[in-house]
Amino acid sequence: MLKTALSAVLRYLRRLDKLLLLLVLMCCSLGITLLYSLMVNSETQTITNATISSSTVKTQFFAALLGIFIALVLAALDYRKFSKLWFLYLPLTIGLTLLTFTSLGTSGLEGSDDQAWIMIGSFSLQPSEFLKLAFILSLSYHCYKTKDFFNNPLNILALCVHAAIPIALIMLQGDDGTAIVFVVIFLAIVFAAGISWKYILGACIAAPVAFYFLWNYYLQAVHKNRILAIINPSEYATEDSLYQVNKSLIAIGSGQLTGKGLFGGDYSYVPVCHSDFIFSYAGQTLGYIGCLTIVILLGVICLRILWNGLRASDTLGRCICMGVFAYLFIHCVLNIGMCVGVTPVIGIPLPFLSAGGSSMLSITVAMGLVMSVHFHSAKYDTLFKKK
């Protein structure tokens, strides 16, 4: 019995995507180190008004541990089997998201205009982070089950309705940044599933019309100013629209090549630097080299996810990997972009590094979905049996 168990463990380790796991561990460790550095420096007043409590660092650490543990378990489970359970996890995550519209709903940060969290005692949870995972799995399964008539107009309409429900909920919360993430995930998955170029052409024609209505009838003045200030700062920039961006650029530039060090430096204060602007803190503590290292790590993870999608044994695995890739990629682009002043400030965390237990748990579990695709694209269908 011991020999059988040892053999199973060795087989598990042999089939596990160890490179992806190593990259994720490196990113999580770097993120926790940056948060711990910020906590220590804020306590010694080297960063004015940037205090974060030890509970924030502990939450990040335990969320990373739990997420990696779940990812390792998911890797051994067949993604084709747990994807079928959409009728359990999709209503559950939508139900949690609906709770944000009740008395339990709250904004994540003081002064924030979105209500995307729920408070249960002293515990806060952002349901949209887990809705992303349910959306990736359920939409991928939807594409897989309809692969024989995928480009049928009625099926494309059904897929759009599938996506419209969670996107509408997120927009009603006021969390436009997360809504963009859902849209990108949807586009990536249907592209991976083989959508016809006719629909792509139609979407390109309809996009300007959709943008016109969003700009004139949905976006608020403050959101428009943030976008216009990025495009033409000399004409549209105000102290409010570019305040965080300017602080971020000063912080990143002050780090120069090697940074001021993780502890005891003369740091610049960036609002919410532990969350959405953790990249700016990395810039001033670790410098250009540190920022480049972060970009390379995240970039290699994205490439690894794409590689797993390409070697997937079916459409379902390919769609799951493409969905997770889109999730990680758009978060990185929007977050790093707003820190360096090339995208508007929309409140998107940097995966693995920004403070937030829900975000950390979501992205690490998403890596488990990719590892499951890798695990079950090998020559063994289960841990103990051959195909």
CSV table of N, CA and C in Angstrom, one decimal, residues 181-328:
chain,number,residue,atom,x,y,z
A,181,VAL,N,-12.6,43.2,-17.8
A,181,VAL,CA,-11.9,41.9,-17.7
A,181,VAL,C,-12.8,40.8,-18.2
A,182,PHE,N,-14.1,40.9,-17.8
A,182,PHE,CA,-15.0,39.9,-18.2
A,182,PHE,C,-15.2,39.9,-19.7
A,183,VAL,N,-15.3,41.1,-20.3
A,183,VAL,CA,-15.4,41.2,-21.8
A,183,VAL,C,-14.3,40.6,-22.5
A,184,VAL,N,-13.1,40.9,-22.0
A,184,VAL,CA,-11.8,40.3,-22.6
A,184,VAL,C,-11.8,38.8,-22.5
A,185,ILE,N,-12.2,38.3,-21.3
A,185,ILE,CA,-12.2,36.8,-21.2
A,185,ILE,C,-13.2,36.2,-22.2
A,186,PHE,N,-14.4,36.8,-22.3
A,186,PHE,CA,-15.4,36.3,-23.2
A,186,PHE,C,-14.8,36.3,-24.7
A,187,LEU,N,-14.2,37.4,-25.1
A,187,LEU,CA,-13.7,37.5,-26.5
A,187,LEU,C,-12.6,36.4,-26.7
A,188,ALA,N,-11.7,36.2,-25.7
A,188,ALA,CA,-10.6,35.3,-25.8
A,188,ALA,C,-11.2,33.8,-25.9
A,189,ILE,N,-12.2,33.5,-25.1
A,189,ILE,CA,-12.7,32.1,-25.1
A,189,ILE,C,-13.4,31.8,-26.4
A,190,VAL,N,-14.3,32.7,-26.9
A,190,VAL,CA,-15.0,32.4,-28.1
A,190,VAL,C,-14.0,32.4,-29.3
A,191,PHE,N,-13.0,33.2,-29.3
A,191,PHE,CA,-11.9,33.1,-30.3
A,191,PHE,C,-11.2,31.8,-30.3
A,192,ALA,N,-10.9,31.3,-29.1
A,192,ALA,CA,-10.2,30.0,-29.0
A,192,ALA,C,-11.2,28.8,-29.5
A,193,ALA,N,-12.5,29.0,-29.3
A,193,ALA,CA,-13.4,28.0,-29.7
A,193,ALA,C,-13.7,28.0,-31.2
A,194,GLY,N,-13.2,29.0,-31.9
A,194,GLY,CA,-13.3,28.9,-33.3
A,194,GLY,C,-14.4,29.8,-33.9
A,195,ILE,N,-14.7,30.9,-33.4
A,195,ILE,CA,-15.8,31.8,-33.9
A,195,ILE,C,-15.5,32.2,-35.3
A,196,SER,N,-16.5,32.3,-36.1
A,196,SER,CA,-16.3,32.6,-37.5
A,196,SER,C,-15.9,34.1,-37.7
A,197,TRP,N,-15.1,34.3,-38.7
A,197,TRP,CA,-14.6,35.7,-39.0
A,197,TRP,C,-15.8,36.6,-39.3
A,198,LYS,N,-16.9,36.1,-39.7
A,198,LYS,CA,-18.0,37.0,-40.0
A,198,LYS,C,-18.5,37.7,-38.8
A,199,TYR,N,-18.5,36.9,-37.6
A,199,TYR,CA,-19.0,37.5,-36.4
A,199,TYR,C,-17.9,38.5,-35.9
A,200,ILE,N,-16.7,38.2,-36.1
A,200,ILE,CA,-15.6,39.1,-35.7
A,200,ILE,C,-15.7,40.4,-36.5
A,201,LEU,N,-16.0,40.3,-37.8
A,201,LEU,CA,-16.1,41.5,-38.6
A,201,LEU,C,-17.4,42.3,-38.1
A,202,GLY,N,-18.4,41.6,-37.8
A,202,GLY,CA,-19.6,42.3,-37.3
A,202,GLY,C,-19.4,43.0,-36.0
A,203,ALA,N,-18.6,42.3,-35.1
A,203,ALA,CA,-18.3,43.0,-33.8
A,203,ALA,C,-17.5,44.2,-34.0
A,204,CYS,N,-16.5,44.1,-35.0
A,204,CYS,CA,-15.7,45.3,-35.2
A,204,CYS,C,-16.5,46.5,-35.8
A,205,ILE,N,-17.5,46.2,-36.6
A,205,ILE,CA,-18.4,47.2,-37.1
A,205,ILE,C,-19.3,47.8,-36.0
A,206,ALA,N,-19.7,46.9,-35.1
A,206,ALA,CA,-20.6,47.4,-34.0
A,206,ALA,C,-19.9,48.1,-32.9
A,207,ALA,N,-18.6,47.8,-32.8
A,207,ALA,CA,-17.8,48.4,-31.6
A,207,ALA,C,-17.9,49.9,-31.5
A,208,PRO,N,-17.7,50.7,-32.6
A,208,PRO,CA,-17.8,52.1,-32.5
A,208,PRO,C,-19.2,52.6,-32.0
A,209,VAL,N,-20.2,51.9,-32.5
A,209,VAL,CA,-21.6,52.3,-32.1
A,209,VAL,C,-21.8,52.0,-30.6
A,210,ALA,N,-21.3,50.9,-30.1
A,210,ALA,CA,-21.4,50.6,-28.7
A,210,ALA,C,-20.6,51.6,-27.8
A,211,PHE,N,-19.4,51.9,-28.3
A,211,PHE,CA,-18.6,52.9,-27.6
A,211,PHE,C,-19.3,54.3,-27.6
A,212,TYR,N,-20.0,54.7,-28.6
A,212,TYR,CA,-20.7,55.9,-28.6
A,212,TYR,C,-21.7,56.0,-27.5
A,213,PHE,N,-22.5,54.9,-27.4
A,213,PHE,CA,-23.6,54.9,-26.4
A,213,PHE,C,-23.0,54.8,-25.0
A,214,LEU,N,-21.9,54.0,-24.8
A,214,LEU,CA,-21.2,54.0,-23.5
A,214,LEU,C,-20.7,55.3,-23.1
A,215,TRP,N,-20.1,56.0,-24.1
A,215,TRP,CA,-19.4,57.3,-23.8
A,215,TRP,C,-20.5,58.4,-23.4
A,216,ASN,N,-21.6,58.4,-24.1
A,216,ASN,CA,-22.6,59.4,-24.0
A,216,ASN,C,-23.6,59.1,-22.9
A,217,TYR,N,-23.9,57.8,-22.7
A,217,TYR,CA,-25.0,57.5,-21.8
A,217,TYR,C,-24.7,56.7,-20.6
A,218,TYR,N,-23.4,56.2,-20.5
A,218,TYR,CA,-23.0,55.4,-19.3
A,218,TYR,C,-21.9,56.0,-18.5
A,219,LEU,N,-20.8,56.4,-19.1
A,219,LEU,CA,-19.6,56.8,-18.4
A,219,LEU,C,-19.9,58.2,-17.7
A,220,GLN,N,-19.5,58.3,-16.5
A,220,GLN,CA,-19.6,59.6,-15.8
A,220,GLN,C,-18.5,60.5,-16.2
A,221,ALA,N,-18.6,61.8,-15.8
A,221,ALA,CA,-17.6,62.8,-16.2
A,221,ALA,C,-16.3,62.5,-15.6
A,222,VAL,N,-16.2,61.9,-14.4
A,222,VAL,CA,-14.9,61.7,-13.8
A,222,VAL,C,-14.2,60.6,-14.6
A,223,HIS,N,-14.9,59.6,-15.1
A,223,HIS,CA,-14.3,58.5,-15.9
A,223,HIS,C,-13.8,59.0,-17.3
A,224,LYS,N,-14.6,59.9,-17.9
A,224,LYS,CA,-14.2,60.5,-19.1
A,224,LYS,C,-13.0,61.3,-19.0
A,225,ASN,N,-12.9,62.1,-17.9
A,225,ASN,CA,-11.7,62.9,-17.7
A,225,ASN,C,-10.4,62.0,-17.5
A,226,ARG,N,-10.6,60.9,-16.9
A,226,ARG,CA,-9.4,60.0,-16.7
A,226,ARG,C,-8.9,59.5,-18.0
A,227,ILE,N,-9.9,59.2,-18.9
A,227,ILE,CA,-9.5,58.7,-20.3
A,227,ILE,C,-8.9,59.8,-21.1
A,228,LEU,N,-9.5,61.0,-21.1
A,228,LEU,CA,-9.1,62.1,-21.9
A,228,LEU,C,-7.7,62.6,-21.4
A,229,ALA,N,-7.5,62.5,-20.1
A,229,ALA,CA,-6.3,63.0,-19.5
A,229,ALA,C,-5.1,62.2,-20.0
A,230,ILE,N,-5.3,60.9,-20.2
A,230,ILE,CA,-4.2,60.0,-20.7
A,230,ILE,C,-3.9,60.3,-22.2
A,231,ILE,N,-5.0,60.6,-23.0
A,231,ILE,CA,-4.8,60.9,-24.4
A,231,ILE,C,-4.2,62.2,-24.6
A,232,ASN,N,-4.7,63.2,-23.9
A,232,ASN,CA,-4.3,64.6,-24.1
A,232,ASN,C,-4.1,65.3,-22.7
A,233,PRO,N,-3.0,65.0,-22.0
A,233,PRO,CA,-2.9,65.6,-20.7
A,233,PRO,C,-2.8,67.1,-20.6
A,234,SER,N,-2.3,67.7,-21.6
A,234,SER,CA,-2.1,69.2,-21.6
A,234,SER,C,-3.5,69.9,-21.6
A,235,GLU,N,-4.5,69.3,-22.2
A,235,GLU,CA,-5.8,69.9,-22.3
A,235,GLU,C,-6.8,69.5,-21.2
A,236,TYR,N,-6.8,68.2,-20.9
A,236,TYR,CA,-7.8,67.6,-20.1
A,236,TYR,C,-7.4,67.2,-18.7
A,237,ALA,N,-6.1,67.2,-18.4
A,237,ALA,CA,-5.6,66.8,-17.1
A,237,ALA,C,-6.0,67.7,-16.0
A,238,THR,N,-6.5,67.2,-14.9
A,238,THR,CA,-6.8,68.0,-13.7
A,238,THR,C,-6.0,67.4,-12.6
A,239,GLU,N,-5.9,68.1,-11.5
A,239,GLU,CA,-5.2,67.5,-10.3
A,239,GLU,C,-5.8,66.2,-9.9
A,240,ASP,N,-7.1,66.1,-10.0
A,240,ASP,CA,-7.8,64.9,-9.5
A,240,ASP,C,-7.6,63.7,-10.5
A,241,SER,N,-7.7,64.0,-11.8
A,241,SER,CA,-7.7,62.9,-12.8
A,241,SER,C,-6.4,62.2,-12.9
A,242,LEU,N,-5.3,62.9,-12.7
A,242,LEU,CA,-3.9,62.4,-12.8
A,242,LEU,C,-3.1,62.4,-11.5
A,243,TYR,N,-3.8,62.6,-10.4
A,243,TYR,CA,-3.1,62.7,-9.1
A,243,TYR,C,-2.3,61.4,-8.8
A,244,GLN,N,-3.0,60.3,-8.8
A,244,GLN,CA,-2.4,59.0,-8.5
A,244,GLN,C,-1.3,58.7,-9.5
A,245,VAL,N,-1.6,58.9,-10.8
A,245,VAL,CA,-0.7,58.6,-11.9
A,245,VAL,C,0.6,59.4,-11.7
A,246,ASN,N,0.5,60.7,-11.4
A,246,ASN,CA,1.7,61.5,-11.2
A,246,ASN,C,2.5,61.1,-10.0
A,247,LYS,N,1.8,60.7,-9.0
A,247,LYS,CA,2.5,60.2,-7.8
A,247,LYS,C,3.2,58.9,-8.1
A,248,SER,N,2.6,58.1,-8.9
A,248,SER,CA,3.2,56.8,-9.3
A,248,SER,C,4.4,57.0,-10.1
A,249,LEU,N,4.3,57.9,-11.1
A,249,LEU,CA,5.5,58.1,-12.0
A,249,LEU,C,6.7,58.6,-11.2
A,250,ILE,N,6.4,59.5,-10.2
A,250,ILE,CA,7.5,60.0,-9.4
A,250,ILE,C,8.1,58.9,-8.6
A,251,ALA,N,7.2,58.0,-8.0
A,251,ALA,CA,7.7,56.9,-7.2
A,251,ALA,C,8.6,56.0,-8.0
A,252,ILE,N,8.1,55.6,-9.2
A,252,ILE,CA,8.8,54.7,-10.0
A,252,ILE,C,10.2,55.3,-10.5
A,253,GLY,N,10.1,56.5,-10.9
A,253,GLY,CA,11.4,57.2,-11.3
A,253,GLY,C,12.4,57.4,-10.2
A,254,SER,N,11.9,57.5,-9.0
A,254,SER,CA,12.8,57.7,-7.9
A,254,SER,C,13.6,56.5,-7.6
A,255,GLY,N,13.1,55.3,-8.0
A,255,GLY,CA,13.9,54.1,-7.7
A,255,GLY,C,15.1,53.9,-8.6
A,256,GLN,N,15.1,54.6,-9.8
A,256,GLN,CA,16.2,54.5,-10.8
A,256,GLN,C,16.5,53.1,-11.1
A,257,LEU,N,17.7,52.7,-11.2
A,257,LEU,CA,18.1,51.4,-11.7
A,257,LEU,C,17.8,50.2,-10.7
A,258,THR,N,18.3,50.4,-9.5
A,258,THR,CA,18.3,49.3,-8.5
A,258,THR,C,17.4,49.6,-7.3
A,259,GLY,N,16.7,50.7,-7.3
A,259,GLY,CA,15.8,51.0,-6.2
A,259,GLY,C,16.4,51.5,-4.9
A,260,LYS,N,15.6,51.9,-4.0
A,260,LYS,CA,16.0,52.4,-2.7
A,260,LYS,C,16.1,51.4,-1.6
A,261,GLY,N,15.8,50.1,-2.0
A,261,GLY,CA,15.8,49.1,-1.0
A,261,GLY,C,14.5,48.8,-0.4
A,262,LEU,N,14.3,47.7,0.2
A,262,LEU,CA,13.0,47.3,0.7
A,262,LEU,C,12.7,47.9,2.1
A,263,PHE,N,13.7,48.3,2.8
A,263,PHE,CA,13.5,48.8,4.1
A,263,PHE,C,14.3,50.1,4.4
A,264,GLY,N,13.7,51.1,4.9
A,264,GLY,CA,14.4,52.3,5.4
A,264,GLY,C,14.7,53.3,4.4
A,265,GLY,N,14.2,53.3,3.2
A,265,GLY,CA,14.5,54.3,2.2
A,265,GLY,C,13.7,55.5,2.3
A,266,ASP,N,14.0,56.5,1.6
A,266,ASP,CA,13.3,57.8,1.5
A,266,ASP,C,12.2,57.7,0.4
A,267,TYR,N,11.1,57.1,0.8
A,267,TYR,CA,10.1,56.8,-0.3
A,267,TYR,C,9.1,57.9,-0.5
A,268,SER,N,8.5,57.8,-1.7
A,268,SER,CA,7.4,58.7,-2.1
A,268,SER,C,6.1,58.0,-1.8
A,269,TYR,N,5.1,58.8,-1.4
A,269,TYR,CA,3.8,58.2,-1.1
A,269,TYR,C,2.9,58.2,-2.3
A,270,VAL,N,2.3,57.0,-2.6
A,270,VAL,CA,1.3,56.8,-3.7
A,270,VAL,C,0.0,56.3,-3.0
A,271,PRO,N,-1.1,57.0,-3.2
A,271,PRO,CA,-2.3,56.5,-2.6
A,271,PRO,C,-2.7,55.1,-3.0
A,272,VAL,N,-3.1,54.2,-2.1
A,272,VAL,CA,-3.4,52.8,-2.3
A,272,VAL,C,-2.3,52.1,-2.9
A,273,CYS,N,-1.1,52.4,-2.5
A,273,CYS,CA,0.1,51.7,-3.2
A,273,CYS,C,0.1,50.2,-2.8
A,274,HIS,N,-0.5,49.8,-1.7
A,274,HIS,CA,-0.5,48.4,-1.3
A,274,HIS,C,-1.5,47.5,-2.2
A,275,SER,N,-2.4,48.2,-2.9
A,275,SER,CA,-3.3,47.5,-3.7
A,275,SER,C,-3.1,47.8,-5.2
A,276,ASP,N,-3.8,48.8,-5.8
A,276,ASP,CA,-3.7,49.0,-7.2
A,276,ASP,C,-2.4,49.5,-7.7
A,277,PHE,N,-1.6,50.1,-6.8
A,277,PHE,CA,-0.4,50.8,-7.2
A,277,PHE,C,0.9,50.1,-6.6
A,278,ILE,N,0.8,48.8,-6.4
A,278,ILE,CA,1.9,48.1,-5.8
A,278,ILE,C,3.1,48.1,-6.8
A,279,PHE,N,2.8,48.2,-8.1
A,279,PHE,CA,3.9,48.2,-9.0
A,279,PHE,C,4.8,49.5,-8.9
A,280,SER,N,4.1,50.6,-8.5
A,280,SER,CA,4.9,51.8,-8.2
A,280,SER,C,5.8,51.7,-7.0
A,281,TYR,N,5.3,51.0,-6.0
A,281,TYR,CA,6.1,50.7,-4.8
A,281,TYR,C,7.3,49.8,-5.1
A,282,ALA,N,7.0,48.8,-6.0
A,282,ALA,CA,8.1,48.0,-6.5
A,282,ALA,C,9.2,48.8,-7.2
A,283,GLY,N,8.7,49.8,-8.0
A,283,GLY,CA,9.6,50.6,-8.7
A,283,GLY,C,10.6,51.4,-7.9
A,284,GLN,N,10.0,52.0,-6.8
A,284,GLN,CA,10.9,52.8,-5.9
A,284,GLN,C,11.7,51.9,-5.0
A,285,THR,N,11.3,50.7,-4.6
A,285,THR,CA,12.1,49.9,-3.7
A,285,THR,C,13.1,49.0,-4.5
A,286,LEU,N,12.7,48.5,-5.6
A,286,LEU,CA,13.5,47.6,-6.4
A,286,LEU,C,14.1,48.1,-7.7
A,287,GLY,N,13.6,49.3,-8.1
A,287,GLY,CA,14.1,50.0,-9.2
A,287,GLY,C,13.7,49.4,-10.6
A,288,TYR,N,14.3,49.8,-11.6
A,288,TYR,CA,14.0,49.4,-13.0
A,288,TYR,C,14.2,47.8,-13.1
A,289,ILE,N,15.2,47.4,-12.4
A,289,ILE,CA,15.5,45.9,-12.5
A,289,ILE,C,14.4,45.1,-11.9
A,290,GLY,N,13.9,45.6,-10.7
A,290,GLY,CA,12.8,44.9,-10.1
A,290,GLY,C,11.5,45.0,-10.9
A,291,CYS,N,11.2,46.1,-11.5
A,291,CYS,CA,10.0,46.2,-12.4
A,291,CYS,C,10.1,45.3,-13.6
A,292,LEU,N,11.3,45.3,-14.2
A,292,LEU,CA,11.6,44.4,-15.3
A,292,LEU,C,11.4,42.9,-14.9
A,293,THR,N,11.9,42.6,-13.8
A,293,THR,CA,11.7,41.2,-13.3
A,293,THR,C,10.3,40.8,-13.1
A,294,ILE,N,9.5,41.7,-12.6
A,294,ILE,CA,8.0,41.5,-12.4
A,294,ILE,C,7.4,41.3,-13.8
A,295,VAL,N,7.7,42.1,-14.7
A,295,VAL,CA,7.1,42.0,-16.0
A,295,VAL,C,7.5,40.7,-16.7
A,296,ILE,N,8.8,40.3,-16.6
A,296,ILE,CA,9.2,39.1,-17.2
A,296,ILE,C,8.5,37.9,-16.5
A,297,LEU,N,8.4,37.9,-15.2
A,297,LEU,CA,7.8,36.7,-14.5
A,297,LEU,C,6.3,36.6,-15.0
A,298,LEU,N,5.6,37.7,-15.0
A,298,LEU,CA,4.2,37.7,-15.4
A,298,LEU,C,4.1,37.3,-16.9
A,299,GLY,N,5.0,37.8,-17.7
A,299,GLY,CA,5.0,37.5,-19.1
A,299,GLY,C,5.2,36.0,-19.4
A,300,VAL,N,6.2,35.4,-18.6
A,300,VAL,CA,6.5,34.0,-18.8
A,300,VAL,C,5.3,33.1,-18.4
A,301,ILE,N,4.6,33.5,-17.3
A,301,ILE,CA,3.4,32.8,-16.8
A,301,ILE,C,2.4,32.8,-17.9
A,302,CYS,N,2.2,34.0,-18.5
A,302,CYS,CA,1.2,34.1,-19.6
A,302,CYS,C,1.6,33.2,-20.8
A,303,LEU,N,2.8,33.2,-21.2
A,303,LEU,CA,3.3,32.3,-22.3
A,303,LEU,C,3.1,30.8,-21.9
A,304,ARG,N,3.4,30.5,-20.7
A,304,ARG,CA,3.2,29.1,-20.2
A,304,ARG,C,1.7,28.7,-20.3
A,305,ILE,N,0.8,29.6,-19.9
A,305,ILE,CA,-0.6,29.3,-20.0
A,305,ILE,C,-1.0,29.0,-21.4
A,306,LEU,N,-0.5,29.9,-22.3
A,306,LEU,CA,-0.8,29.7,-23.8
A,306,LEU,C,-0.3,28.4,-24.3
A,307,TRP,N,0.9,28.0,-23.9
A,307,TRP,CA,1.5,26.8,-24.3
A,307,TRP,C,0.7,25.6,-23.8
A,308,ASN,N,0.2,25.7,-22.6
A,308,ASN,CA,-0.7,24.6,-22.1
A,308,ASN,C,-2.0,24.5,-22.9
A,309,GLY,N,-2.5,25.7,-23.3
A,309,GLY,CA,-3.7,25.7,-24.1
A,309,GLY,C,-3.5,25.1,-25.5
A,310,LEU,N,-2.3,25.3,-26.1
A,310,LEU,CA,-2.0,24.8,-27.4
A,310,LEU,C,-1.8,23.3,-27.4
A,311,ARG,N,-1.4,22.7,-26.3
A,311,ARG,CA,-1.2,21.3,-26.2
A,311,ARG,C,-2.4,20.6,-25.5
A,312,ALA,N,-3.4,21.3,-25.2
A,312,ALA,CA,-4.6,20.7,-24.6
A,312,ALA,C,-5.2,19.7,-25.6
A,313,SER,N,-5.8,18.6,-25.0
A,313,SER,CA,-6.3,17.5,-25.8
A,313,SER,C,-7.7,17.8,-26.4
A,314,ASP,N,-8.3,18.9,-26.0
A,314,ASP,CA,-9.7,19.1,-26.6
A,314,ASP,C,-10.0,20.6,-26.5
A,315,THR,N,-11.1,21.0,-27.1
A,315,THR,CA,-11.5,22.4,-27.1
A,315,THR,C,-11.7,23.0,-25.7
A,316,LEU,N,-12.3,22.1,-24.8
A,316,LEU,CA,-12.6,22.6,-23.5
A,316,LEU,C,-11.3,23.1,-22.8
A,317,GLY,N,-10.2,22.2,-22.8
A,317,GLY,CA,-9.0,22.6,-22.2
A,317,GLY,C,-8.4,23.8,-22.8
A,318,ARG,N,-8.5,23.9,-24.1
A,318,ARG,CA,-7.9,25.1,-24.8
A,318,ARG,C,-8.7,26.4,-24.4
A,319,CYS,N,-10.0,26.3,-24.3
A,319,CYS,CA,-10.8,27.5,-23.9
A,319,CYS,C,-10.5,27.9,-22.5
A,320,ILE,N,-10.4,26.9,-21.6
A,320,ILE,CA,-10.1,27.2,-20.2
A,320,ILE,C,-8.7,28.0,-20.1
A,321,CYS,N,-7.7,27.5,-20.8
A,321,CYS,CA,-6.4,28.1,-20.7
A,321,CYS,C,-6.5,29.5,-21.3
A,322,MET,N,-7.2,29.7,-22.4
A,322,MET,CA,-7.3,31.0,-23.1
A,322,MET,C,-8.0,32.0,-22.2
A,323,GLY,N,-9.0,31.5,-21.4
A,323,GLY,CA,-9.8,32.3,-20.5
A,323,GLY,C,-8.9,32.8,-19.4
A,324,VAL,N,-8.1,31.9,-18.8
A,324,VAL,CA,-7.2,32.2,-17.7
A,324,VAL,C,-6.1,33.2,-18.2
A,325,PHE,N,-5.6,32.9,-19.4
A,325,PHE,CA,-4.6,33.8,-20.0
A,325,PHE,C,-5.2,35.2,-20.1
A,326,ALA,N,-6.4,35.3,-20.7
A,326,ALA,CA,-7.0,36.7,-20.8
A,326,ALA,C,-7.2,37.3,-19.5
A,327,TYR,N,-7.6,36.6,-18.5
A,327,TYR,CA,-7.8,37.1,-17.1
A,327,TYR,C,-6.5,37.7,-16.6
A,328,LEU,N,-5.4,36.9,-16.7
A,328,LEU,CA,-4.1,37.4,-16.2
A,328,LEU,C,-3.5,38.5,-17.0
